[in-house]
Tab-separated table of N, CA and C in Angstrom:
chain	number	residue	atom	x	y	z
A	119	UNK	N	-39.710	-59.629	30.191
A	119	UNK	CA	-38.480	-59.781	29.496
A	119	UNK	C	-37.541	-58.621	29.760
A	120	UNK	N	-37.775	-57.444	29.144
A	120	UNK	CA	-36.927	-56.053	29.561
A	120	UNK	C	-37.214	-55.116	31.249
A	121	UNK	N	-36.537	-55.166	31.741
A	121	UNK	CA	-36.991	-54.432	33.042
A	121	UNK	C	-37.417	-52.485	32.131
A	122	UNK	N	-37.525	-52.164	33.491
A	122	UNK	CA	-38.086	-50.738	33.163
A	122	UNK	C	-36.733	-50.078	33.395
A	123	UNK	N	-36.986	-48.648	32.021
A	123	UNK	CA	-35.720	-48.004	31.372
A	123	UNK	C	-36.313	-46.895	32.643
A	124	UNK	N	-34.725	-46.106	33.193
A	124	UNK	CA	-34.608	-45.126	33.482
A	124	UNK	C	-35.111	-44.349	32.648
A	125	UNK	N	-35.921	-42.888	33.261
A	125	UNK	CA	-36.395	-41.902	32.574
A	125	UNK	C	-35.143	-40.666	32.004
A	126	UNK	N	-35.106	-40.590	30.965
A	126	UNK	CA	-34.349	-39.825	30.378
A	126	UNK	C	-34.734	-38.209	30.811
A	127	UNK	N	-33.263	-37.508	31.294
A	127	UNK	CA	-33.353	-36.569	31.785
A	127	UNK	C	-33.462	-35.196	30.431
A	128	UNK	N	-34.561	-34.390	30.412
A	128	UNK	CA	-34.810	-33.346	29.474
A	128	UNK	C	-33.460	-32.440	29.486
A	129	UNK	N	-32.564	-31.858	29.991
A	129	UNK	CA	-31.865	-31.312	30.057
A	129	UNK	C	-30.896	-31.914	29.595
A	130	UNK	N	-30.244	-31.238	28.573
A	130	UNK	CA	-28.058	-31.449	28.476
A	130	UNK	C	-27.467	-31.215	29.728
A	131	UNK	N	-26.190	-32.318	29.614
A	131	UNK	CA	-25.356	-32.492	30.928
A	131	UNK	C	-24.538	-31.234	30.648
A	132	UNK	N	-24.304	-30.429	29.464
A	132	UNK	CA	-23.992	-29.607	29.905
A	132	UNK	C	-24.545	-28.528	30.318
A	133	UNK	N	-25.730	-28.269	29.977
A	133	UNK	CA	-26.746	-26.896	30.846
A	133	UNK	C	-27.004	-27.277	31.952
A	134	UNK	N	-27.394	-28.323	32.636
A	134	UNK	CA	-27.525	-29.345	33.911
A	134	UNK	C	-26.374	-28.598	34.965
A	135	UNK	N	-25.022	-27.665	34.431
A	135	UNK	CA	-24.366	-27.494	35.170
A	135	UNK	C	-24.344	-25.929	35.861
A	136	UNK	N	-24.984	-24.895	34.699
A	136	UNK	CA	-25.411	-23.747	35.624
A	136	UNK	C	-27.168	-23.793	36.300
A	137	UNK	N	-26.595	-22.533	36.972
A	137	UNK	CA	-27.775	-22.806	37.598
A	137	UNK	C	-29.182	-21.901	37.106
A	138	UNK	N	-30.598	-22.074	36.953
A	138	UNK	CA	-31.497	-21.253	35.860
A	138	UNK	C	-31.685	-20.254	36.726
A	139	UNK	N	-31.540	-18.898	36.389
A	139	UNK	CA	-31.493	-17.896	37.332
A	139	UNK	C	-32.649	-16.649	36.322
A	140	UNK	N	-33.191	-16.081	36.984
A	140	UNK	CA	-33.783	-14.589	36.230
A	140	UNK	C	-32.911	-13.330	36.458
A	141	UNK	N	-31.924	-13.368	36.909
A	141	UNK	CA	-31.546	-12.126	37.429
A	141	UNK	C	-30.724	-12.078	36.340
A	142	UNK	N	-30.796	-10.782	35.949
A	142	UNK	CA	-30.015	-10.535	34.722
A	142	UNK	C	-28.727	-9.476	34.776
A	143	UNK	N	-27.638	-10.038	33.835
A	143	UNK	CA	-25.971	-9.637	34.706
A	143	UNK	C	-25.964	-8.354	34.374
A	144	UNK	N	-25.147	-7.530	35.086
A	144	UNK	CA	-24.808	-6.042	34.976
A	144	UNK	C	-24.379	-5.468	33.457
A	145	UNK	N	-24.816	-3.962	33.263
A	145	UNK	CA	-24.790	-3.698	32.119
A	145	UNK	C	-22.933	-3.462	31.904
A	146	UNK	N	-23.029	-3.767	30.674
A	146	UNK	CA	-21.526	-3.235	30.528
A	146	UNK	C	-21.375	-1.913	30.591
A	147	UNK	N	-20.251	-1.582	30.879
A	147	UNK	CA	-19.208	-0.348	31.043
A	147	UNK	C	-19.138	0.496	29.633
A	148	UNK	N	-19.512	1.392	29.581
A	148	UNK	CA	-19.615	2.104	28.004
A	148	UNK	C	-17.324	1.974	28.054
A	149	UNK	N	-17.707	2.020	26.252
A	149	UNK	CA	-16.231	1.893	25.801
A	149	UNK	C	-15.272	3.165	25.850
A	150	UNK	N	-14.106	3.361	26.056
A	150	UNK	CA	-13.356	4.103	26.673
A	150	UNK	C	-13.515	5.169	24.877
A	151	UNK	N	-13.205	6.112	25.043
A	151	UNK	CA	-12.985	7.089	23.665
A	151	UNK	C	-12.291	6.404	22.763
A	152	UNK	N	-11.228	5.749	23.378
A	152	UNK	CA	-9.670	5.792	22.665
A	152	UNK	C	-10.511	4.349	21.738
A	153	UNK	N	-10.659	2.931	22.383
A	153	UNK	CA	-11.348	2.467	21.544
A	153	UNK	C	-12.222	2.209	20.524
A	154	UNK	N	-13.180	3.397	20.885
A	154	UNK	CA	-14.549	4.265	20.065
A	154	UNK	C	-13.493	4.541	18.813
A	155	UNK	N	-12.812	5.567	19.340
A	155	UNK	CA	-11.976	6.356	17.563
A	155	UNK	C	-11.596	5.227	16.903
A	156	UNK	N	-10.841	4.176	18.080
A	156	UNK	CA	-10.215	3.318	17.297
A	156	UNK	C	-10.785	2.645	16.050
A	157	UNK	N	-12.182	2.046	16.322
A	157	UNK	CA	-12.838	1.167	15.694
A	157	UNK	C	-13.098	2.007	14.365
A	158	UNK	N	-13.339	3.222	15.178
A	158	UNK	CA	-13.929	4.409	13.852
A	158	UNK	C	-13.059	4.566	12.417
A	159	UNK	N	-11.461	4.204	13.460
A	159	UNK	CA	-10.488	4.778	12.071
A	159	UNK	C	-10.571	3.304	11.231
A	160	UNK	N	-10.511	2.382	12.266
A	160	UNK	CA	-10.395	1.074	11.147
A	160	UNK	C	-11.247	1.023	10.514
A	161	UNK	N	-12.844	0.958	10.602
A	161	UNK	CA	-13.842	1.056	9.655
A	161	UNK	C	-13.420	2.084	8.511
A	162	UNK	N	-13.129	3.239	8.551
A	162	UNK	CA	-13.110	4.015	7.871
A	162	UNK	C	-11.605	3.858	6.856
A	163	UNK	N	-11.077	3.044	7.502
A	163	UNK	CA	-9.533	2.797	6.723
A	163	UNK	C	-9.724	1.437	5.663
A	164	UNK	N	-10.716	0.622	6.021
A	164	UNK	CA	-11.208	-0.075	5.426
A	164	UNK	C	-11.929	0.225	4.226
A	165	UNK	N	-13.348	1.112	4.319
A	165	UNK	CA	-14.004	1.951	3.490
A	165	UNK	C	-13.142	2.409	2.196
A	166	UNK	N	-12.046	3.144	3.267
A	166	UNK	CA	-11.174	4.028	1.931
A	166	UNK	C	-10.781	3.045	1.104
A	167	UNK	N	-10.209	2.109	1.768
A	167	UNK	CA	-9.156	0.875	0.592
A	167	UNK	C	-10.252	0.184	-0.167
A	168	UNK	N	-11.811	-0.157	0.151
A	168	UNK	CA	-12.626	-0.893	-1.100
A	168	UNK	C	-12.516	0.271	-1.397
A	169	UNK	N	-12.986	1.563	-1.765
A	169	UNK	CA	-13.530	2.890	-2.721
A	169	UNK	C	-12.208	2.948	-3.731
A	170	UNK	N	-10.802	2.774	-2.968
A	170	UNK	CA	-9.951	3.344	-4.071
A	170	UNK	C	-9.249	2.301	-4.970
A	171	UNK	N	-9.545	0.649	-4.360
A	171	UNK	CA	-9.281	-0.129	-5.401
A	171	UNK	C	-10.584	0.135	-6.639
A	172	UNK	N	-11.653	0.093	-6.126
A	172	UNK	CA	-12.875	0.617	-6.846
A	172	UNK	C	-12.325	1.607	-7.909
A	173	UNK	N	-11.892	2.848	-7.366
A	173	UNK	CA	-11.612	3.621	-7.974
A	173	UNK	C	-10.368	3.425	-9.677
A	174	UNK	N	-9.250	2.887	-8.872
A	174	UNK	CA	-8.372	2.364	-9.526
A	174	UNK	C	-8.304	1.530	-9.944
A	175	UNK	N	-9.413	0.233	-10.170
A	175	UNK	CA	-9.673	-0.714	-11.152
A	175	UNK	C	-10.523	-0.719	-12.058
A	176	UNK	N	-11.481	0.575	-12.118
A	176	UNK	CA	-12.747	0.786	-13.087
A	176	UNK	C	-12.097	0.873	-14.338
A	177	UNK	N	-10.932	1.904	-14.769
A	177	UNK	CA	-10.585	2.358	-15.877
A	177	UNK	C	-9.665	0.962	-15.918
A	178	UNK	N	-9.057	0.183	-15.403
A	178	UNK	CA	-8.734	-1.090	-16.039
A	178	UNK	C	-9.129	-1.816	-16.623
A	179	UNK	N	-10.703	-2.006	-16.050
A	179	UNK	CA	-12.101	-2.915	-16.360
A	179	UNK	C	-12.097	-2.557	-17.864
A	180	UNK	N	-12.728	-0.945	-18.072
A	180	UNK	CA	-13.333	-0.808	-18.976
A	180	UNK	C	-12.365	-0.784	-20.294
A	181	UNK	N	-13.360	-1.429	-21.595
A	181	UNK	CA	-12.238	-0.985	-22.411
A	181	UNK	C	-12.978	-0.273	-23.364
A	182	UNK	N	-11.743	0.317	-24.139
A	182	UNK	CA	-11.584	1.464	-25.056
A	182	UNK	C	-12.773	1.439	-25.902
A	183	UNK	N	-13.800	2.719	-26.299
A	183	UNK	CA	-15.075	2.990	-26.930
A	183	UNK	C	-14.368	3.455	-28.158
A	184	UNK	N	-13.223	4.434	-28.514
A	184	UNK	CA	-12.944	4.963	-29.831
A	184	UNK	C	-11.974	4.499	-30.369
A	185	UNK	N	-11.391	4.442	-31.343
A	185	UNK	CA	-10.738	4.063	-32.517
A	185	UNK	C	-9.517	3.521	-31.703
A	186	UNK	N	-8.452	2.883	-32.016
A	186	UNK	CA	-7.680	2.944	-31.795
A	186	UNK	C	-6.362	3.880	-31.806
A	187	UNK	N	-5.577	4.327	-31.381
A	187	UNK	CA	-4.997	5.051	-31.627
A	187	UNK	C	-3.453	4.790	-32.720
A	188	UNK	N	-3.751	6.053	-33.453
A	188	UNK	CA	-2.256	5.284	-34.329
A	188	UNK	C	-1.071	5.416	-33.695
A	189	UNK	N	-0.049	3.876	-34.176
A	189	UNK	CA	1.607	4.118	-33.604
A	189	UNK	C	1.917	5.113	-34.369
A	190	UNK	N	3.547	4.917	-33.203
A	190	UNK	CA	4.377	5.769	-33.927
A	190	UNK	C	5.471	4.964	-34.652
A	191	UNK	N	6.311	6.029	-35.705
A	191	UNK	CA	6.851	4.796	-36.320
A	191	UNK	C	7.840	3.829	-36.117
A	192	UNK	N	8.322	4.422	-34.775
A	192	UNK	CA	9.222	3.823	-34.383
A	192	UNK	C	8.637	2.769	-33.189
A	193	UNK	N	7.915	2.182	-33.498
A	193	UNK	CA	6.973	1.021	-32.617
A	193	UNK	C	6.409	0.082	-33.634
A	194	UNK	N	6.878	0.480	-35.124
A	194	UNK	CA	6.062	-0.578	-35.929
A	194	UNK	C	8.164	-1.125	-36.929
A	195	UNK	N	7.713	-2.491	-37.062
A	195	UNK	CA	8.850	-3.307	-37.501
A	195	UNK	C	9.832	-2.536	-38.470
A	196	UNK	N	10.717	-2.804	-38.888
A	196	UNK	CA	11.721	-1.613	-39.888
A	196	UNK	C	12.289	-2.958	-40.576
A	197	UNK	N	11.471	-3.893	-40.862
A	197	UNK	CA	12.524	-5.052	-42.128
A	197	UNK	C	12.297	-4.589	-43.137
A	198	UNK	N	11.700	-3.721	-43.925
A	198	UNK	CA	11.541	-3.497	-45.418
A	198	UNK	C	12.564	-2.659	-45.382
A	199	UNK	N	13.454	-1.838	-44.868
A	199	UNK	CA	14.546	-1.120	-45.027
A	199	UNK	C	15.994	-1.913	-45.331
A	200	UNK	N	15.557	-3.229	-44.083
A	200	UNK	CA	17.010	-4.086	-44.883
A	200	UNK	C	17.050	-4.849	-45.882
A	201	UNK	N	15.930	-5.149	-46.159
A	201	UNK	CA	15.714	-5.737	-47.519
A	201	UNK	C	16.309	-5.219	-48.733
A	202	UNK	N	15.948	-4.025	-48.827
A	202	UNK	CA	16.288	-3.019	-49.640
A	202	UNK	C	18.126	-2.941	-49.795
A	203	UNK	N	18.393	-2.563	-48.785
A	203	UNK	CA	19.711	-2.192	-49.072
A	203	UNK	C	20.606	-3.013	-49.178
A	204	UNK	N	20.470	-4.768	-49.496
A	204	UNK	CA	20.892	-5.661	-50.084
A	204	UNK	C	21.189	-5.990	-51.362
C-alpha cells in the first residue's frame, strides 16, 4: 500500500550548511585601554547611582520613631479670633 519513506536526515538544514571542523578560531585581540577604563567608568557610574538613590531614599522610607513634633502657631487655624471680634 505505502511505498518506502525517505530516511530522514539527523541534521538541521541549517547546521547542514557549515562545515564540522576541529580547528578552533583565533584568540581575540586583548581590549584596547581606552575601552577597559571605559567599561570601568560605566560600571562604576552605575554602582554610584544604585548606592545614592539607596542612600537618598532610606530616610524617605523610614518613618518617624519619636513624638511628633509641635507646630508653630502660625501653622495651626486662627478662626477663634474672628469669632470673637464679632
Amino acid at each position: 500500500m505505502f511505498g518506502r519513506r525517505k530516511p530522514v536526515p539527523s541534521v538541521l538544514p541549517a547546521e547542514a550548511d557549515g562545515f564540522p571542523s576541529n580547528v578552533a578560531p583565533p584568540p581575540r585581540p586583548p581590549a584596547p585601554l581606552a575601552e577597559v577604563a571605559g567599561r570601568w567608568l560605566l560600571g562604576l557610574t552605575l554602582v554610584a547611582g544604585l548606592v545614592g538613590s539607596l542612600v537618598l531614599g532610606m530616610p524617605a522610607m523610614s518613618t518617624p520613631s519619636g513624638p511628633p513634633a509641635p507646630q508653630s502657631q502660625a501653622s495651626q487655624p486662627h478662626s477663634a479670633g474672628h469669632a470673637q471680634g464679632r
